[in-house]
Coordinates of C-alpha atoms in Angstrom, one line a residue:
Chain A
X3 CA 90.4 81.7 129.8
X4 CA 91.9 83.4 126.5
X5 CA 95.8 83.8 126.2
X6 CA 97.0 87.5 126.2
X7 CA 97.6 88.9 123.0
X8 CA 101.5 89.0 122.0
X9 CA 101.6 91.6 119.1
X10 CA 104.7 92.0 116.8
X11 CA 105.3 95.5 115.6
X12 CA 106.1 95.7 111.6
X13 CA 109.8 95.8 112.4
X14 CA 109.5 92.7 115.3
X15 CA 108.4 91.3 111.6
X16 CA 111.0 92.6 109.3
X17 CA 113.3 90.8 110.8
X18 CA 112.1 87.3 110.6
X19 CA 114.4 85.3 108.9
X20 CA 112.5 84.4 105.1
X21 CA 110.9 80.8 104.9
X22 CA 109.2 78.6 103.3
X23 CA 105.4 80.7 103.0
X24 CA 105.0 84.5 102.4
X25 CA 104.1 86.2 104.9
X26 CA 101.9 89.1 106.7
X27 CA 101.3 90.8 109.9
X28 CA 97.6 90.6 110.5
X29 CA 97.1 92.5 113.5
X30 CA 100.1 91.8 115.1
X31 CA 100.1 88.5 114.5
X32 CA 102.2 86.4 111.9
X33 CA 99.7 85.0 108.4
X34 CA 101.6 82.1 106.3
X35 CA 99.9 83.0 102.5
X36 CA 100.1 80.3 100.0
X37 CA 101.7 80.9 97.4
X38 CA 99.1 81.3 94.5
X39 CA 98.8 79.2 91.6
X40 CA 98.7 80.4 87.9
X41 CA 95.3 80.3 87.6
X42 CA 95.3 83.5 90.0
X43 CA 99.1 85.3 89.3
X44 CA 97.9 84.9 85.0
X45 CA 94.9 87.2 86.1
X46 CA 96.3 89.2 88.7
X47 CA 99.1 90.3 86.5
X48 CA 96.2 90.3 83.4
X49 CA 94.8 92.5 86.0
X50 CA 97.3 95.2 86.7
X51 CA 98.2 95.2 82.6
X52 CA 94.5 96.4 82.0
X53 CA 94.8 99.1 84.9
X54 CA 98.1 99.9 83.8
X55 CA 96.5 101.0 80.2
X56 CA 94.4 103.0 81.3
X57 CA 95.0 105.0 85.4
X58 CA 98.9 105.8 84.6
X59 CA 97.6 109.8 84.8
X60 CA 96.0 108.7 88.0
X61 CA 98.8 106.8 90.2
X62 CA 100.6 104.0 90.3
X63 CA 99.5 100.5 89.6
X64 CA 101.6 97.5 91.2
X65 CA 100.9 93.7 92.5
X66 CA 101.4 92.2 95.4
X67 CA 101.6 95.6 96.9
X68 CA 102.4 95.2 100.6
X69 CA 101.3 98.1 102.9
X70 CA 100.8 99.1 106.4
X71 CA 97.1 99.4 107.1
X72 CA 97.6 100.2 111.0
X73 CA 100.3 102.4 111.7
X74 CA 101.9 99.7 113.8
X75 CA 101.1 96.2 114.5
X76 CA 99.9 95.6 110.0
X77 CA 101.5 94.8 107.3
X78 CA 100.4 93.1 103.8
X79 CA 99.4 93.0 100.6
X80 CA 97.5 93.7 98.1
X81 CA 97.3 91.1 95.4
X82 CA 96.6 94.5 92.5
X83 CA 96.8 98.2 93.8
X84 CA 96.7 101.5 92.6
X85 CA 98.2 104.2 94.1
X86 CA 97.9 107.8 93.6
X87 CA 100.5 110.0 92.2
X88 CA 100.6 112.7 95.0
X89 CA 100.5 109.7 98.0
X90 CA 103.8 108.2 95.9
X91 CA 105.7 111.4 96.1
X92 CA 104.9 111.9 99.7
X93 CA 106.1 108.2 100.2
X94 CA 109.3 107.2 101.9
X95 CA 110.7 105.3 99.8
X96 CA 112.2 103.3 102.7
X97 CA 109.2 102.2 104.5
X98 CA 105.8 101.1 103.2
X99 CA 103.0 102.8 102.1
X100 CA 100.8 104.2 105.1
X101 CA 97.2 103.0 104.5
X102 CA 95.9 100.9 101.8
X103 CA 96.2 102.2 98.3
X104 CA 93.4 103.9 97.0
X105 CA 91.9 100.9 95.0
X106 CA 93.1 97.7 96.2
X107 CA 92.2 94.5 93.8
X108 CA 92.1 90.6 95.7
X109 CA 92.0 88.2 93.6
X110 CA 90.0 85.1 95.2
X111 CA 91.8 81.9 95.8
X112 CA 90.1 78.5 97.6
X113 CA 92.3 80.0 101.1
X114 CA 90.2 83.1 101.3
X115 CA 86.6 82.8 103.0
X116 CA 83.8 85.9 102.0
X117 CA 84.3 86.6 106.3
X118 CA 88.3 87.4 105.8
X119 CA 87.5 89.4 102.7
X120 CA 84.3 91.3 104.0
X121 CA 86.9 92.2 106.8
X122 CA 89.6 93.5 104.9
X123 CA 87.1 95.4 102.6
X124 CA 86.7 97.3 105.9
X125 CA 90.0 98.1 107.7
X126 CA 90.5 98.6 103.4
X127 CA 88.3 101.0 103.2
X128 CA 88.6 102.8 106.6
X129 CA 92.3 102.9 105.7
X130 CA 92.3 104.9 102.4
X131 CA 90.4 103.0 100.1
X132 CA 88.3 104.5 97.9
X133 CA 87.0 101.1 96.6
X134 CA 87.9 97.4 97.0
X135 CA 87.1 95.0 94.5
X136 CA 86.9 91.5 95.5
X137 CA 87.5 89.2 91.2
X138 CA 86.3 85.3 91.7
X139 CA 87.8 83.7 88.9
X140 CA 85.0 80.7 89.3
X141 CA 82.4 83.1 89.0
X142 CA 83.5 85.3 86.5
X143 CA 82.6 87.9 88.0
X144 CA 83.8 91.5 90.3
X145 CA 82.3 92.5 93.3
X146 CA 83.1 96.0 93.9
X147 CA 82.7 97.7 98.0
X148 CA 82.0 101.1 98.4
X149 CA 82.9 103.5 101.3
X150 CA 79.1 103.1 101.7
X151 CA 80.0 99.3 102.4
X152 CA 77.1 98.6 99.4
X153 CA 78.7 95.9 97.6
X154 CA 77.7 96.1 93.6
X155 CA 78.1 92.8 91.6
X156 CA 79.6 92.5 88.5
X157 CA 79.4 90.0 86.0
X158 CA 80.1 89.2 82.1
X159 CA 79.0 92.1 79.9
X160 CA 78.8 94.6 82.6
X161 CA 81.8 97.2 82.6
X162 CA 83.3 98.6 86.3
X163 CA 83.5 102.5 86.2
X164 CA 86.9 103.9 86.5
X165 CA 85.9 106.9 87.3
X166 CA 86.9 107.5 90.7
X167 CA 90.8 107.4 89.6
X168 CA 89.9 109.6 86.9
X169 CA 89.8 107.3 84.3
X170 CA 86.5 105.6 82.0
X171 CA 85.8 101.8 82.5
X172 CA 86.8 98.7 82.6
X173 CA 84.5 96.3 80.7
X174 CA 84.5 92.6 83.2
X175 CA 85.0 90.6 80.2
X176 CA 88.2 92.0 79.1
X177 CA 90.0 90.5 82.8
X178 CA 88.6 87.0 81.9
X179 CA 89.5 87.1 78.5
Chain B
X15 CA 78.4 79.9 95.8
X16 CA 76.6 83.3 97.7
X17 CA 77.0 86.3 96.8
X18 CA 78.4 89.4 99.7
X19 CA 76.1 90.9 102.1
X20 CA 76.5 94.5 102.1
X21 CA 78.5 96.3 105.4
X22 CA 76.5 97.5 108.1
X23 CA 76.9 101.0 108.6
X24 CA 77.4 102.8 111.9
X25 CA 74.9 105.1 110.6
X26 CA 72.1 102.0 109.7
X27 CA 73.1 100.3 113.2
X28 CA 71.3 103.7 115.0
X29 CA 68.7 103.6 113.1
X30 CA 67.6 99.7 113.5
X31 CA 64.8 99.1 115.7
X32 CA 65.0 98.2 119.3
X33 CA 63.9 94.9 118.3
X34 CA 67.1 93.5 116.4
X35 CA 69.0 94.0 120.1
X36 CA 67.5 91.7 122.1
X37 CA 68.5 92.9 125.9
X38 CA 69.7 89.7 127.3
X39 CA 72.5 91.0 125.0
X40 CA 75.4 93.8 124.2
X41 CA 75.3 95.0 120.8
X42 CA 77.8 96.3 118.7
X43 CA 79.0 96.6 115.4
X44 CA 82.4 95.1 114.3
X45 CA 83.3 94.9 111.0
X46 CA 79.9 95.6 108.9
X47 CA 78.5 92.9 110.9
X48 CA 76.2 93.2 114.0
X49 CA 77.6 91.0 116.9
X50 CA 76.0 90.3 120.7
X51 CA 78.1 90.1 123.4
X52 CA 76.7 88.8 127.1
X53 CA 76.6 90.7 129.9
X54 CA 79.2 90.2 132.5
X55 CA 78.9 88.2 135.3
X56 CA 78.5 89.5 138.4
X57 CA 82.2 89.1 139.3
X58 CA 83.2 90.5 136.5
X59 CA 80.8 93.3 136.2
X60 CA 81.9 94.1 139.9
X61 CA 86.3 94.2 138.8
X62 CA 85.1 96.6 135.8
X63 CA 82.5 98.8 138.0
X64 CA 85.4 99.2 140.0
X65 CA 88.0 99.6 138.3
X66 CA 85.4 102.6 136.6
X67 CA 85.0 104.4 140.5
X68 CA 88.8 103.5 141.1
X69 CA 90.0 105.8 137.3
X70 CA 87.2 108.0 138.0
X71 CA 88.3 108.8 141.3
X72 CA 91.8 109.5 140.2
X73 CA 91.2 110.9 137.2
X74 CA 87.9 112.8 136.6
X75 CA 90.0 116.4 136.3
X76 CA 91.7 115.6 133.7
X77 CA 89.2 114.2 131.4
X78 CA 85.9 112.1 131.3
X79 CA 86.3 108.1 132.3
X80 CA 83.4 106.2 131.1
X81 CA 82.1 102.9 131.6
X82 CA 80.4 100.9 128.4
X83 CA 82.0 103.7 126.7
X84 CA 81.0 103.4 122.7
X85 CA 83.3 104.6 120.5
X86 CA 83.8 103.9 116.3
X87 CA 87.9 102.8 116.4
X88 CA 88.0 103.4 112.7
X89 CA 85.7 106.0 110.5
X90 CA 83.0 103.3 109.6
X91 CA 82.0 99.8 109.9
X92 CA 83.2 99.5 113.4
X93 CA 81.3 100.9 116.6
X94 CA 82.1 99.1 119.6
X95 CA 82.4 99.8 123.9
X96 CA 85.2 100.0 126.2
X97 CA 84.4 98.1 129.8
X98 CA 86.1 100.8 130.4
X99 CA 88.0 104.3 129.2
X100 CA 89.6 107.2 130.3
X101 CA 89.4 110.4 126.9
X102 CA 91.5 113.5 127.9
X103 CA 89.5 116.1 128.4
X104 CA 90.6 118.4 125.2
X105 CA 89.3 115.1 123.6
X106 CA 85.8 114.8 125.4
X107 CA 84.4 118.7 124.4
X108 CA 85.6 117.6 120.9
X109 CA 82.9 114.7 120.5
X110 CA 79.8 115.8 118.8
X111 CA 77.1 115.2 120.8
X112 CA 74.9 113.4 118.4
X113 CA 78.0 111.0 117.1
X114 CA 79.9 108.8 119.7
X115 CA 84.6 109.3 119.9
X116 CA 86.7 109.3 117.0
X117 CA 89.3 107.0 117.4
X118 CA 90.4 105.0 120.8
X119 CA 90.1 106.4 124.0
X120 CA 92.9 107.5 125.5
X121 CA 93.2 104.1 127.9
X122 CA 91.2 101.8 127.1
X123 CA 90.0 98.4 129.4
X124 CA 88.9 95.3 128.7
X125 CA 88.2 93.4 131.1
X126 CA 88.5 89.7 130.7
X127 CA 85.1 87.5 130.0
X128 CA 85.3 83.3 129.3
X129 CA 83.9 84.8 125.7
X130 CA 87.4 86.6 125.2
X131 CA 89.4 85.1 122.6
X132 CA 93.2 86.1 122.4
X133 CA 92.6 86.8 118.1
X134 CA 90.0 89.1 119.9
X135 CA 91.5 90.7 122.2
X136 CA 95.1 90.9 120.1
X137 CA 92.6 93.5 117.7
X138 CA 91.3 95.3 120.7
X139 CA 95.2 96.2 121.7
X140 CA 96.0 96.7 117.6
X141 CA 92.8 99.0 117.0
X142 CA 93.4 100.6 120.0
X143 CA 97.3 101.1 119.8
X144 CA 97.0 102.6 116.3
X145 CA 93.8 105.0 116.7
X146 CA 94.8 107.4 119.4
X147 CA 95.0 104.9 122.8
X148 CA 98.1 105.2 124.9
X149 CA 98.0 102.7 126.5
X150 CA 95.2 99.6 126.7
X151 CA 94.9 97.5 129.6
X152 CA 93.7 93.9 129.7
X153 CA 92.3 93.2 133.1
X154 CA 92.8 89.0 134.0
X155 CA 90.0 88.9 136.8
X156 CA 91.2 85.7 137.3
X157 CA 95.3 85.9 137.6
X158 CA 94.4 89.2 139.3
X159 CA 96.0 90.8 136.7
X160 CA 96.3 94.0 134.3
X161 CA 98.2 93.3 131.8
X162 CA 99.5 97.2 129.7
X163 CA 100.0 97.8 126.6
X164 CA 101.9 101.2 125.2
X165 CA 103.0 102.0 121.9
X166 CA 105.5 99.7 120.7
X167 CA 103.3 96.7 122.0
X168 CA 105.0 94.6 124.5
X169 CA 102.8 93.8 127.3
X170 CA 103.6 94.6 131.1
X171 CA 102.4 92.6 133.6
X172 CA 101.1 94.1 136.6
X173 CA 100.3 92.2 139.8
X174 CA 99.1 92.2 143.4
X175 CA 101.8 94.1 145.3
X176 CA 102.4 96.0 141.8
X177 CA 100.8 99.9 141.0
X178 CA 100.6 100.8 137.2
X179 CA 101.3 104.2 136.3
X180 CA 98.4 107.1 135.3
X181 CA 101.3 109.4 134.4
X182 CA 100.0 109.4 130.9
X183 CA 96.5 110.2 132.2
X184 CA 97.6 113.0 134.2
X185 CA 98.6 111.5 137.3
X186 CA 98.8 108.8 140.2
X187 CA 98.6 105.9 140.0
X188 CA 96.7 103.2 140.7
X189 CA 97.8 99.7 142.9
X190 CA 96.8 96.3 140.9
X191 CA 94.9 95.2 144.8
X192 CA 92.9 97.5 145.2
X193 CA 91.5 96.4 141.7
X194 CA 91.4 93.3 143.2
X195 CA 90.0 93.9 146.8

């Protein structure tokens, strides 16, 4: 028979000593995250810069943005996130964002499985995200999930619409240039 | 490398023809995917149904006690069933007859089975407490125990001789020995 769960609260998680790894709290479980390689964080930072140039009127664009997917037992970070100014103004700056950012972007790493990313997309789209992007450096593609669950794949020559965030568009080729 | 498949919405799940759902299994929508769950064997069923009757006798004047009650812990891509559940009358009266309960039941009871995993149970507890459940109980027929999780997530284990308070749902209590008698 399965062991009983012992979910950890966000407060307990915050009091853990710093370790060798980055950690996230997923449904009450502490999960060690590998530190990103340069290919990963260079792309992440580039994407953030591209979005900052296009979406500053809409909201804040940042990297490694922590957010509380659930009110309790969960604290994770988006590789790149866009949070509207309205939500930023309502946010307790001594806490983390409640719910998911409006746009959550994950740069796919070797440790990510498709199932993990799909689940993360669902959680985010159910808790405030309007879009969830998965950036695949190997395929040079971006998969966009909307709240209807239908993924759209964009690759070289395509452009991603930023209309949901008050912007225009972003060419895939610019991301992987 | 395979591309990402579409996520199944609750509406799409409801519209699937019956031949997608073999009767040997119960089906839930978890993370946008259809998951087949084995039907409980006799011993588990007895515990589950017995608990339903015990709670119904104590709480029916405060709301609805259900068996295999469907609910949507998240607004989309999730449709699950609680082994046993209690929902306050006010919430129950607000459920759209063409939909199911949104959020988790006030009391969500999961009876452990051989197919239960720690990860799955943790997800039920965390989803539940984060989406309207005041308490989540995990019933272990092997250990004859009930572990109750409340808002802080700290589990309290009740065994033979103990009684579970039902104060959060209207009043009274339930002896653990009655559940496993």
